Short mmCIF file of C-alpha atoms in Angstrom, two decimals:
data_model
loop_
_atom_site.label_atom_id
_atom_site.label_comp_id
_atom_site.label_asym_id
_atom_site.label_seq_id
_atom_site.Cartn_x
_atom_site.Cartn_y
_atom_site.Cartn_z
CA MET A 1 30.05 -6.90 1.33
CA THR A 2 33.02 -9.25 1.74
CA ASN A 3 33.65 -12.53 0.04
CA VAL A 4 32.40 -15.66 1.81
CA ILE A 5 34.99 -16.65 4.41
CA GLN A 6 35.09 -19.26 7.16
CA TYR A 7 34.99 -18.83 10.90
CA THR A 8 35.29 -21.24 13.82
CA GLN A 9 31.87 -22.40 14.95
CA SER A 10 33.19 -24.66 17.75
CA ALA A 11 36.50 -25.99 19.05
CA ARG A 12 37.59 -28.56 21.66
CA TYR A 13 40.44 -28.13 24.17
CA GLN A 14 42.21 -30.56 26.54
CA CYS A 15 44.59 -30.22 29.44
CA PRO A 16 48.08 -31.60 28.65
CA GLU A 17 48.36 -33.07 32.18
CA SER A 18 47.20 -36.70 31.88
CA GLY A 19 46.15 -37.00 35.52
CA CYS A 20 44.03 -33.82 35.45
CA VAL A 21 40.26 -33.92 35.10
CA GLY A 22 40.58 -31.42 32.25
CA SER A 23 42.42 -33.96 30.12
CA GLU A 24 39.24 -35.91 29.53
CA PRO A 25 37.41 -35.23 26.22
CA TYR A 26 34.44 -32.88 26.03
CA ILE A 27 35.40 -30.98 29.18
CA TYR A 28 36.44 -27.76 27.41
CA ILE A 29 34.35 -26.94 24.33
CA ARG A 30 34.32 -23.41 22.99
CA LEU A 31 31.19 -22.37 21.05
CA HIS A 32 30.71 -19.22 19.04
CA THR A 33 28.10 -16.91 20.52
CA ALA A 34 26.29 -14.06 18.81
CA GLY A 35 28.43 -10.95 18.67
CA ALA A 36 31.63 -12.70 19.77
CA SER A 37 34.88 -12.31 17.86
CA GLU A 38 37.10 -15.11 16.61
CA SER A 39 39.43 -14.67 19.61
CA ARG A 40 36.63 -15.69 21.96
CA THR A 41 36.64 -19.17 20.40
CA ILE A 42 40.26 -19.67 19.29
CA ARG A 43 43.04 -18.41 21.54
CA PRO A 44 46.37 -19.91 22.74
CA ASP A 45 46.11 -18.74 26.39
CA PHE A 46 43.09 -20.65 27.74
CA GLU A 47 43.89 -22.06 31.22
CA CYS A 48 42.68 -25.22 32.87
CA HIS A 49 40.31 -24.58 35.76
CA TYR A 50 41.67 -27.57 37.69
CA CYS A 51 45.47 -27.28 37.41
CA GLY A 52 46.13 -23.94 35.72
CA ASN A 53 48.03 -25.36 32.72
CA ILE A 54 47.58 -23.87 29.24
CA LEU A 55 45.00 -25.87 27.30
CA GLU A 56 45.82 -27.48 23.96
CA GLU A 57 43.35 -27.53 21.06
CA ASP A 58 42.31 -30.72 19.29
CA VAL A 59 42.44 -29.33 15.74
CA SER A 60 40.70 -32.37 14.28
CA CYS A 61 37.53 -31.46 16.19
CA ARG A 62 37.37 -27.87 14.96
CA VAL A 63 34.06 -27.10 13.14
CA LEU A 64 34.06 -24.34 10.50
CA ALA A 65 31.15 -22.43 8.94
CA ASP A 66 30.63 -19.63 6.40
CA LYS A 67 30.58 -15.96 7.28
CA ARG A 68 30.11 -12.72 5.36
CA VAL A 69 30.40 -9.12 6.54
CA VAL A 70 27.86 -6.75 4.96
CA LYS A 71 27.53 -3.00 5.27
CA MET A 72 24.03 -1.59 4.99
CA MET A 73 22.63 1.91 5.03
CA ASP A 74 19.40 3.80 4.60
CA PRO A 75 18.50 4.21 0.89
CA ALA A 76 18.10 7.95 1.48
CA ALA A 77 21.86 8.16 2.13
CA ILE A 78 22.71 7.74 -1.56
CA PRO A 79 22.13 10.88 -3.66
CA GLY A 80 19.40 10.34 -6.22
CA LEU A 81 18.37 7.02 -4.68
CA SER A 82 15.48 8.52 -2.73
CA TRP A 83 13.42 11.57 -3.59
CA SER A 84 11.76 11.92 -0.21
CA PRO A 85 11.42 15.55 0.93
CA GLY A 86 13.70 16.71 3.69
CA ALA A 87 16.39 14.11 2.94
CA GLU A 88 18.91 16.79 1.97
CA GLY A 89 21.45 17.74 4.59
CA LYS A 90 21.04 14.56 6.64
CA ARG A 91 24.02 12.40 7.51
CA HIS A 92 23.78 8.63 7.41
CA GLN A 93 26.20 6.02 8.67
CA ALA A 94 26.60 2.49 7.38
CA VAL A 95 25.86 -0.34 9.81
CA THR A 96 28.04 -3.46 9.80
CA VAL A 97 26.04 -6.71 9.74
CA PHE A 98 27.57 -10.17 10.28
CA LEU A 99 25.85 -12.96 8.33
CA ARG A 100 26.63 -16.56 9.19
CA GLU A 101 25.89 -20.03 7.81
CA GLU A 102 22.80 -20.14 5.56
CA LEU A 103 22.24 -16.37 5.79
CA VAL A 104 25.25 -15.66 3.56
CA GLN A 105 23.49 -17.07 0.49
CA GLY A 106 21.22 -15.05 -1.78
CA ILE A 107 22.39 -11.59 -0.69
CA GLU A 108 22.21 -9.14 -3.61
CA MET A 109 24.02 -5.83 -3.53
CA GLY A 110 21.70 -2.86 -3.76
CA ALA A 111 18.68 -4.80 -2.53
CA HIS A 112 16.53 -3.73 0.43
CA TYR A 113 16.54 -6.07 3.46
CA THR A 114 15.00 -6.19 6.91
CA VAL A 115 17.49 -7.50 9.48
CA VAL A 116 16.67 -8.92 12.91
CA GLY A 117 19.72 -9.42 15.10
CA ILE A 118 21.68 -8.63 18.23
CA PRO A 119 23.57 -5.30 18.36
CA THR A 120 27.13 -5.50 19.64
CA ILE A 121 29.73 -2.85 20.50
CA ASP A 122 33.45 -3.33 19.81
CA ARG A 123 36.14 -1.22 21.47
CA CYS A 124 39.49 -1.21 19.72
CA ARG A 125 42.26 1.36 20.34
CA GLY A 126 39.85 3.94 21.63
CA ASP A 127 37.40 3.53 18.73
CA ILE A 128 33.89 2.32 19.42
CA THR A 129 32.02 0.62 16.58
CA MET A 130 28.54 -0.85 16.52
CA SER A 131 27.58 -3.93 14.52
CA ILE A 132 24.67 -6.34 14.28
CA GLU A 133 24.86 -10.12 14.52
CA ALA A 134 22.03 -11.15 12.20
CA ASN A 135 19.64 -13.88 13.30
CA SER A 136 17.26 -13.37 10.38
CA ILE A 137 17.35 -11.39 7.16
CA VAL A 138 14.38 -10.99 4.82
CA LYS A 139 14.37 -9.27 1.46
CA HIS A 140 12.04 -6.30 1.53
CA VAL A 141 9.92 -6.00 -1.61
CA VAL A 142 8.04 -2.75 -2.02
CA GLN A 143 4.52 -3.69 -3.03
CA PRO A 144 2.38 -0.90 -4.47
CA SER A 145 -0.74 -0.40 -2.44
CA PRO A 146 -3.83 -1.77 -4.24
CA SER A 147 -5.91 0.92 -2.54
CA VAL A 148 -4.23 3.69 -4.58
CA ALA A 149 -6.76 5.05 -7.05
CA LEU A 150 -6.19 6.63 -10.43
CA PRO A 151 -5.85 10.42 -10.33
CA ASP A 152 -8.85 12.27 -11.70
CA SER A 153 -7.00 13.60 -14.75
CA VAL A 154 -5.79 10.12 -15.77
CA ALA A 155 -9.17 8.53 -15.00
CA ARG A 156 -10.96 11.01 -17.28
CA LEU A 157 -8.39 10.42 -20.01
CA HIS A 158 -8.77 6.64 -19.72
CA GLN A 159 -12.56 6.88 -19.89
CA ASP A 160 -12.34 9.10 -22.96
CA ARG A 161 -9.96 6.73 -24.78
CA LEU A 162 -11.85 3.47 -24.23
CA GLY A 163 -12.84 3.30 -27.90
CA SER A 164 -9.29 2.59 -29.07
CA PRO A 165 -6.81 0.05 -27.62
CA TYR A 166 -3.85 2.28 -28.57
CA SER A 167 -5.10 5.76 -27.79
CA PHE A 168 -4.72 5.82 -23.99
CA ALA A 169 -1.01 4.92 -23.95
CA ALA A 170 -0.37 7.31 -26.83
CA SER A 171 -2.19 10.10 -25.02
CA LEU A 172 -0.11 9.53 -21.90
CA ALA A 173 3.06 9.85 -23.94
CA PHE A 174 1.67 12.97 -25.63
CA ALA A 175 1.04 14.67 -22.28
CA PHE A 176 4.12 13.28 -20.51
CA ALA A 177 6.92 15.72 -19.54
CA SER A 178 5.19 18.67 -21.21
CA SER A 179 7.21 21.03 -19.00
CA VAL A 180 10.46 19.75 -20.56
CA SER A 181 9.46 19.49 -24.21
CA PRO A 182 6.20 20.51 -25.89
CA PRO A 183 3.57 17.86 -26.64
CA GLY A 184 4.30 16.16 -29.93
CA ALA A 185 8.07 16.60 -29.77
CA TYR A 186 10.14 13.51 -28.86
CA HIS A 187 6.91 11.53 -28.72
CA LYS A 188 8.42 8.07 -29.32
CA LEU A 189 11.13 8.67 -26.72
CA LYS A 190 8.51 9.68 -24.14
CA LEU A 191 6.49 6.53 -24.89
CA SER A 192 9.64 4.41 -24.54
CA MET A 193 10.48 6.03 -21.21
CA LEU A 194 6.97 5.37 -19.89
CA LEU A 195 7.29 1.72 -20.91
CA SER A 196 10.66 1.54 -19.16
CA LEU A 197 9.26 3.17 -16.01
CA VAL A 198 6.43 0.63 -15.84
CA SER A 199 8.86 -2.28 -16.26
CA THR A 200 11.31 -0.71 -13.78
CA HIS A 201 8.67 -0.65 -11.02
CA SER A 202 8.00 -4.37 -11.54
CA ASN A 203 9.22 -6.54 -8.69
CA ASP A 204 9.48 -9.73 -10.75
CA LYS A 205 12.81 -9.20 -12.51
CA SER A 206 14.30 -12.59 -11.82
CA LYS A 207 12.79 -14.03 -14.99
CA ASP A 208 13.61 -11.21 -17.38
CA GLY A 209 16.92 -10.20 -15.85
CA GLY A 210 16.07 -6.52 -15.62
CA GLY A 211 13.94 -3.70 -16.98
CA LEU A 212 13.81 -2.09 -20.41
CA HIS A 213 17.07 -0.37 -21.34
CA VAL A 214 16.57 2.82 -23.40
CA MET A 215 19.15 4.81 -25.36
CA ALA A 216 18.30 8.12 -27.06
CA VAL A 217 20.33 9.22 -30.09
CA GLY A 218 20.08 12.88 -31.06
CA SER A 219 22.06 16.03 -31.67
CA ASP A 220 20.19 18.07 -29.02
CA THR A 221 21.84 16.38 -26.06
CA LEU A 222 20.83 19.17 -23.67
CA LEU A 223 17.14 18.47 -24.13
CA LEU A 224 17.70 14.71 -24.06
CA SER A 225 19.53 15.09 -20.76
CA ARG A 226 16.70 17.20 -19.31
CA LEU A 227 14.07 14.72 -20.46
CA LEU A 228 15.86 11.70 -18.99
CA THR A 229 16.60 13.62 -15.78
CA TYR A 230 12.89 14.38 -15.50
CA CYS A 231 12.20 10.65 -15.77
CA THR A 232 14.63 9.93 -12.93
CA ALA A 233 12.47 12.11 -10.68
CA ILE A 234 9.45 9.99 -11.63
CA SER A 235 11.19 6.72 -10.77
CA SER A 236 10.88 5.48 -7.21
CA ARG A 237 14.58 4.63 -7.12
CA CYS A 238 17.25 6.02 -9.40
CA VAL A 239 21.00 6.52 -9.36
CA HIS A 240 22.50 9.20 -11.59
CA HIS A 241 25.97 7.95 -12.48
CA THR A 242 28.76 10.53 -12.60
CA VAL A 243 32.47 10.29 -13.29
CA ASP A 244 33.39 10.43 -9.60
CA LYS A 245 31.58 7.11 -8.95
CA HIS A 246 32.54 3.63 -10.05
CA LEU A 247 30.05 2.06 -12.42
CA PHE A 248 30.41 -1.66 -11.71
CA ALA A 249 32.13 -2.70 -8.47
CA LYS A 250 35.34 -1.93 -6.60
CA VAL A 251 37.47 -4.40 -4.64
CA THR A 252 39.28 -3.09 -1.55
CA LYS A 253 40.82 -4.56 1.59
CA ASP A 254 38.37 -5.40 4.33
CA THR A 255 38.76 -3.20 7.39
CA HIS A 256 37.26 -5.71 9.87
CA GLY A 257 40.37 -7.88 10.06
CA THR A 258 38.86 -10.82 8.20
CA GLY A 259 41.84 -11.04 5.83
CA THR A 260 39.66 -11.02 2.72
CA CYS A 261 38.47 -8.37 0.31
CA SER A 262 35.51 -6.03 0.48
CA ILE A 263 33.36 -5.43 -2.61
CA ASP A 264 31.88 -1.94 -2.94
CA ALA A 265 28.78 -1.66 -5.11
CA GLY A 266 28.83 0.62 -8.13
CA SER A 267 26.02 2.63 -9.68
CA LEU A 268 24.55 -0.35 -11.56
CA LEU A 269 24.32 -2.49 -8.43
CA LEU A 270 22.97 0.33 -6.27
CA SER A 271 20.12 0.84 -8.78
CA HIS A 272 18.57 -2.49 -7.75
CA GLY A 273 14.84 -2.38 -8.51
CA GLY A 274 15.09 1.05 -10.16
CA CYS A 275 16.95 2.77 -12.97
CA CYS A 276 20.52 3.86 -13.60
CA PHE A 277 21.00 7.01 -15.68
CA LEU A 278 24.44 6.92 -17.34
CA GLY A 279 24.28 10.30 -19.06
CA ASP A 280 26.21 10.78 -22.33
CA LEU A 281 27.36 7.31 -23.32
CA GLY A 282 29.68 8.68 -26.00
CA GLN A 283 31.81 10.43 -23.36
CA MET A 284 32.74 7.14 -21.69
CA LYS A 285 36.07 5.50 -22.38
CA LYS A 286 36.22 2.57 -24.76
CA ASP A 287 37.22 0.09 -22.06
CA VAL A 288 34.27 1.19 -19.91
CA GLN A 289 31.91 0.77 -22.89
CA SER A 290 33.31 -2.69 -23.55
CA SER A 291 32.82 -3.68 -19.90
CA LEU A 292 29.30 -2.24 -19.94
CA GLN A 293 28.48 -4.32 -23.01
CA GLY A 294 29.58 -7.51 -21.24
CA VAL A 295 27.53 -6.61 -18.17
CA MET A 296 24.37 -5.93 -20.21
CA GLU A 297 24.77 -9.15 -22.18
CA LYS A 298 25.01 -11.28 -19.02
CA ASP A 299 22.81 -9.09 -16.78
CA ALA A 300 25.52 -9.46 -14.15
CA VAL A 301 28.71 -7.77 -12.97
CA THR A 302 31.75 -10.05 -12.80
CA VAL A 303 34.10 -9.16 -9.94
CA GLN A 304 37.61 -10.57 -10.11
CA ILE A 305 39.16 -11.37 -6.71
CA PRO A 306 42.87 -10.41 -6.58
CA LYS A 307 45.44 -13.16 -6.04
CA LYS A 308 46.54 -11.76 -2.68
CA TYR A 309 43.13 -12.79 -1.27
CA GLU A 310 43.40 -16.30 -2.73
CA ASP A 311 44.06 -18.12 0.55
CA SER A 312 41.17 -16.49 2.43
CA GLY A 313 38.51 -16.61 -0.27
CA VAL A 314 36.74 -19.60 -1.78
CA LEU A 315 35.93 -18.07 -5.17
CA GLN A 316 38.24 -16.20 -7.51
CA SER A 317 35.36 -14.36 -9.20
CA LEU A 318 31.83 -13.40 -8.28
CA GLU A 319 28.76 -12.90 -10.47
CA LEU A 320 26.61 -10.08 -9.06
CA PRO A 321 23.25 -9.74 -10.90
CA ILE A 322 21.93 -6.34 -11.93
CA ARG A 323 18.20 -5.68 -11.56
CA CYS A 324 17.68 -2.24 -13.05
CA SER A 325 16.82 -0.35 -16.21
CA ILE A 326 19.71 1.48 -17.90
CA TRP A 327 19.12 4.87 -19.55
CA ALA A 328 21.60 6.77 -21.68
CA TYR A 329 21.89 9.14 -24.61
CA THR A 330 24.54 9.96 -27.20
CA ASP A 331 25.27 12.52 -29.90
CA PRO A 332 25.63 10.97 -33.38
CA ASN A 333 27.69 13.93 -34.60
CA THR A 334 30.66 13.15 -32.35
CA CYS A 335 31.75 10.17 -34.44
CA LYS A 336 35.52 9.76 -34.59
CA LYS A 337 35.61 6.72 -36.88
CA PRO A 338 38.14 6.63 -39.73
CA ALA A 339 36.75 7.05 -43.20
CA SER A 340 37.45 3.41 -44.10
CA ILE A 341 35.42 2.10 -41.16
CA ALA A 342 32.58 4.55 -41.78
CA ALA A 343 32.42 3.50 -45.44
CA ALA A 344 32.11 -0.16 -44.42
CA ASP A 345 28.76 0.54 -42.70
CA LEU A 346 26.78 0.34 -45.94
CA TYR A 347 23.33 0.12 -44.41
CA LEU A 348 23.89 2.19 -41.28
CA GLN A 349 21.79 5.25 -42.15
CA GLN A 350 22.25 6.97 -38.79
CA GLU A 351 25.47 7.13 -36.83
CA LEU A 352 25.81 6.29 -33.15
CA GLY A 353 28.64 8.69 -32.40
CA ASN A 354 31.36 7.11 -30.27
CA VAL A 355 29.11 4.21 -29.24
CA SER A 356 29.73 0.85 -30.87
CA LYS A 357 26.95 -1.00 -32.68
CA THR A 358 27.33 -4.05 -30.44
CA LEU A 359 26.76 -1.92 -27.34
CA ALA A 360 23.68 -0.33 -28.94
CA ASP A 361 22.27 -3.82 -29.59
CA CYS A 362 22.29 -4.45 -25.83
CA PHE A 363 19.69 -1.71 -25.30
CA SER A 364 16.07 -2.78 -25.55
CA LEU A 365 14.93 0.35 -27.38
CA VAL A 366 17.16 2.74 -29.33
CA CYS A 367 15.27 5.96 -30.11
CA TYR A 368 16.61 8.15 -32.92
CA MET A 369 15.51 11.74 -32.53
CA ASP A 370 17.07 13.12 -35.71
CA GLY A 371 14.60 11.87 -38.30
CA THR A 372 15.30 11.35 -41.97
CA SER A 373 12.64 13.93 -42.83
CA GLU A 374 13.76 17.54 -42.46
CA THR A 375 10.12 18.65 -42.21
CA GLY A 376 9.58 16.69 -39.00
CA ASP A 377 12.78 18.00 -37.42
CA MET A 378 11.93 21.59 -38.36
CA TYR A 379 8.48 21.18 -36.86
CA ALA A 380 9.94 19.82 -33.62
CA GLU A 381 12.38 22.73 -33.47
CA SER A 382 9.57 25.20 -34.08
CA LEU A 383 7.62 23.69 -31.17
CA LEU A 384 10.65 24.06 -28.90
CA VAL A 385 11.31 27.63 -29.99
CA GLU A 386 7.67 28.58 -29.51
CA ASP A 387 7.61 27.04 -26.04
CA ILE A 388 10.84 28.81 -25.02
CA LEU A 389 9.61 32.18 -26.28
CA ASN A 390 6.26 31.81 -24.53
CA CYS A 391 7.98 31.03 -21.22
CA ALA A 392 10.40 33.93 -21.71
CA MET A 393 7.58 36.43 -22.18
CA LEU A 394 5.76 35.37 -19.02
CA GLU A 395 6.29 37.16 -15.76
CA GLU A 396 7.97 35.33 -12.93
CA GLU A 397 4.77 34.82 -10.97
CA ASP A 398 2.87 33.74 -14.10
CA LEU A 399 5.59 31.23 -14.94
CA GLU A 400 4.97 29.40 -11.68
CA ASN A 401 1.28 29.05 -12.55
CA VAL A 402 1.96 27.31 -15.87
CA SER A 403 0.56 23.81 -15.39
CA GLU A 404 1.47 20.59 -17.17
CA LEU A 405 -1.03 18.48 -19.07
CA LEU A 406 -0.35 15.74 -16.55
CA SER A 407 1.42 16.72 -13.34
CA THR A 408 4.36 14.79 -11.94
CA GLU A 409 2.31 13.65 -8.97
CA ASP A 410 -0.42 12.32 -11.27
CA ILE A 411 2.16 10.32 -13.24
CA LYS A 412 3.65 8.88 -10.04
CA GLN A 413 0.23 7.89 -8.74
CA PHE A 414 -0.67 6.34 -12.11
CA LEU A 415 2.56 4.29 -12.09
CA GLN A 416 1.69 2.92 -8.65
CA VAL A 417 -1.65 1.70 -10.00
CA ALA A 418 -0.18 0.32 -13.24
CA CYS A 419 2.53 -1.60 -11.40
CA CYS A 420 -0.07 -3.54 -9.41
CA LEU A 421 -1.08 -5.23 -12.67
CA GLN A 422 0.47 -8.56 -13.67
CA PRO A 423 -0.66 -9.07 -17.28
CA GLN A 424 -0.57 -12.58 -18.71
CA LEU A 425 0.62 -13.27 -22.24
CA THR A 426 -2.22 -14.47 -24.47
CA PRO A 427 -1.68 -17.09 -27.25
CA THR A 428 -2.51 -14.54 -29.95
CA ALA A 429 0.10 -12.05 -28.73
CA GLU A 430 2.66 -14.85 -28.31
CA TYR A 431 2.04 -16.05 -31.87
CA LEU A 432 2.59 -12.58 -33.34
CA ILE A 433 5.77 -11.94 -31.34
CA GLN A 434 7.37 -15.30 -32.12
CA GLY A 435 6.27 -15.15 -35.74
CA TYR A 436 7.79 -11.71 -36.22
CA PHE A 437 11.02 -12.78 -34.52
CA VAL A 438 11.46 -15.91 -36.65
CA SER A 439 10.51 -14.12 -39.88
CA SER A 440 12.84 -11.20 -39.22
CA ARG A 441 15.79 -13.45 -38.39
CA ARG A 442 15.34 -15.44 -41.59
CA LEU A 443 14.52 -12.60 -43.94
CA ARG A 444 17.15 -10.14 -42.73
CA SER A 445 19.91 -12.75 -42.77
CA ASN A 446 19.14 -14.01 -46.30
CA ASN A 447 18.26 -10.73 -48.01
CA ILE A 448 20.81 -8.83 -50.08
CA GLN A 449 20.15 -5.87 -47.78
CA SER A 450 20.76 -7.99 -44.71
CA CYS A 451 21.30 -6.24 -41.40
CA PRO A 452 21.93 -7.68 -37.95
CA PHE A 453 18.87 -8.64 -35.93
CA PRO A 454 19.57 -8.87 -32.18
CA PRO A 455 19.17 -12.40 -30.76
CA THR A 456 17.70 -10.83 -27.60
CA ALA A 457 14.85 -9.33 -29.60
CA LEU A 458 12.37 -12.00 -28.48
CA ARG A 459 12.83 -11.13 -24.82
CA THR A 460 12.65 -7.42 -25.61
CA LEU A 461 9.46 -7.76 -27.64
CA THR A 462 7.77 -9.71 -24.86
CA ALA A 463 8.86 -7.21 -22.21
CA VAL A 464 7.66 -4.23 -24.27
CA ALA A 465 4.30 -5.90 -24.91
CA CYS A 466 3.80 -6.58 -21.19
CA ALA A 467 4.79 -3.00 -20.37
CA HIS A 468 2.35 -1.62 -22.94
CA ALA A 469 -0.42 -3.75 -21.41
CA LYS A 470 0.36 -2.25 -18.01
CA LEU A 471 0.47 1.23 -19.49
CA SER A 472 -2.98 0.62 -21.00
CA LEU A 473 -4.30 -0.70 -17.64
CA ARG A 474 -5.00 -4.17 -19.02
CA THR A 475 -4.73 -7.41 -17.06
CA TYR A 476 -3.65 -9.41 -20.11
CA VAL A 477 -1.27 -8.86 -23.02
CA ALA A 478 -3.65 -8.33 -25.89
CA GLU A 479 -2.99 -8.61 -29.60
CA GLU A 480 -2.78 -4.82 -29.79
CA ASP A 481 0.03 -4.77 -27.20
CA ALA A 482 2.04 -7.22 -29.28
CA LEU A 483 1.43 -5.15 -32.42
CA MET A 484 2.62 -1.95 -30.73
CA SER A 485 5.68 -3.75 -29.39
CA ILE A 486 6.56 -5.02 -32.86
CA TYR A 487 5.88 -1.60 -34.38
CA LEU A 488 8.23 0.20 -31.95
CA PHE A 489 10.98 -2.40 -32.38
CA GLU A 490 10.72 -2.42 -36.18
CA GLU A 491 10.84 1.38 -36.18
CA SER A 492 14.02 1.29 -34.07
CA VAL A 493 15.68 -1.20 -36.45
CA THR A 494 14.55 0.81 -39.48
CA SER A 495 16.01 4.01 -38.03
CA ARG A 496 19.39 2.33 -37.65
CA TYR A 497 19.64 0.50 -40.97
CA GLY A 498 17.20 2.35 -43.23
CA TYR A 499 15.37 -0.79 -44.32
CA SER A 500 12.00 -2.06 -43.04
CA ILE A 501 10.51 -5.41 -43.97
CA LEU A 502 7.07 -4.05 -43.02
CA GLY A 503 7.29 -0.67 -44.75
CA ILE A 504 7.49 1.44 -41.59
CA GLN A 505 8.60 5.07 -41.77
CA PRO A 506 10.22 6.29 -38.52
CA THR A 507 8.46 9.28 -36.94
CA PRO A 508 10.21 10.48 -33.76
CA HIS A 509 8.03 13.61 -33.65
CA PHE A 510 4.38 14.19 -34.52
CA ARG A 511 2.92 17.12 -36.32
CA HIS A 512 -0.56 18.31 -35.36
CA GLY A 513 -2.32 16.40 -38.11
CA ASN A 514 -0.41 13.21 -37.35
CA ILE A 515 -1.22 13.59 -33.66
CA VAL A 516 -4.95 13.71 -34.39
CA GLN A 517 -4.63 10.57 -36.50
CA TYR A 518 -2.44 8.83 -33.95
CA LEU A 519 -4.80 9.46 -31.06
CA GLY A 520 -8.00 8.80 -33.00
CA LYS A 521 -9.71 6.11 -35.06
CA GLU A 522 -7.34 6.68 -38.00
CA ASN A 523 -4.57 5.06 -36.00
CA ASP A 524 -6.68 1.92 -35.52
CA THR A 525 -7.04 1.63 -39.31
CA GLN A 526 -3.30 2.10 -39.73
CA MET A 527 -2.54 -0.59 -37.14
CA GLU A 528 -5.04 -2.96 -38.81
CA HIS A 529 -3.15 -2.53 -42.07
CA PHE A 530 0.11 -3.16 -40.20
CA HIS A 531 -1.46 -6.29 -38.69
CA LEU A 532 -2.31 -7.67 -42.12
CA GLN A 533 1.23 -7.02 -43.35
CA LEU A 534 2.62 -8.80 -40.31
CA LEU A 535 0.40 -11.86 -40.86
CA ARG A 536 1.54 -12.05 -44.51
CA LEU A 537 5.16 -11.89 -43.37
CA ILE A 538 4.65 -14.68 -40.84
CA SER A 539 2.81 -16.91 -43.29
CA SER A 540 5.59 -16.46 -45.86
CA HIS A 541 8.69 -16.94 -43.69
CA ALA A 542 7.53 -18.71 -40.51
CA GLN A 543 5.33 -21.50 -41.82
CA ASP A 544 7.01 -24.08 -39.58
CA LEU A 545 6.43 -22.10 -36.38
CA THR A 546 5.78 -24.68 -33.68
CA LEU A 547 3.35 -22.43 -31.83
CA ARG A 548 -0.20 -23.13 -32.95
CA GLN A 549 -1.94 -20.16 -34.53
CA PRO A 550 -4.96 -19.11 -32.46
CA GLU A 551 -8.38 -19.63 -33.89
CA GLU A 552 -10.19 -16.66 -35.38
#
């Protein structure tokens, strides 16, 4: 789209001959009509109908209004934006839309709109172009159909896990993407991706700014890439960013003769209402990482208008909001820090590779796949090796018959049902989240083993709790959702700095015995113990919390 510029809405002309009828006011008034160019309203060769003299314009009576030129196209035209079958091989052409007056406000790049207008055809130097003069433009919000039912496999699983408030979401993560990595391996990353997918499908992002941003940190970048690519196929709208695309926005000269600039949307803006997969974050240049950090902190892309467009544009910079979830991964073993800088990170137990700590703080969930326990990593590797060998020994026709625990179509159908839910935050869950946030900020800043605690943690904890309630098919954010949100966030902080104020041990993978405990009643007992520790922490360091503690 272009910057907001002005056009002539109406103009008044007079005949210079004083004795002519055309010299009287309000005889010649030029009004802009739909589809007309600027030359139809303002031109120096208008003739008087009475005497034939060239008319003169009364500049003081000229009325100006706002205009913006927007180019729109079918979402299926962008690779990775639509996964509809049969979209490959089709050619799509952008349609130019002229927005005027109040229609220029509130247009977001990457959003889906329904336009009602008048089509016009322009002929210039042998070229024929088609455009639309918009009379009405309405933002199109994809609402999941309430009539969609749970797939049979998910319905049976939900019925079987009704005895525990944590087991159903954990079972989904256990069975998720079993064709990419065996069940049990990368369990916490799979759970985080499911939470991000549920928040990505939400249409109400104006309050939270966007979805849940997830970054995976691990040495096996090939498997991390495959797992995140599998999640992009699950998402209803996803853009896979590559080096041949611009990430933020690009300013070029407008080709419609408006004299202003044209702003081309990058991958982040095109992912509106979906997810943007950045790939290996450590391979990006430092200046790109720094710009990405500023974008994620403000949830908006700042576009600087060049000085050569100063006279035609009203603003020198534009703030374009981003409404998407950002996914990325990095290899911690590619760190190129000098020894002096690495030694200064006293409490950083796990490296982030070429990614800065401030950029990692912008992500909602940072999942470390290389655990501190060698036993867990060896078990995860043994699961991967066993799965690869089993697939290698199968015949080609048998390999096609290998079924997942939960198919991709079942997951997609489940997400449509879960996204219809709009859970409300209960006072108990709000008390736990705010109490943990206040206690962590005070304790971690005053302790001798102090480590940074992100100021955006409160928003992240609330978003994760709401996503976990959706994932558990609840219509309210229960106390258990808040506990799981705090548990996942505390585990992420502990993995980075090696110090937990609640005594949590990070477990990115689950062995068979741990899986049985995690999916069964033993996990409820463990979470009850974690709940008691959390209440002691709040009572010790957040006594002056203004939120009233709910009654027992």
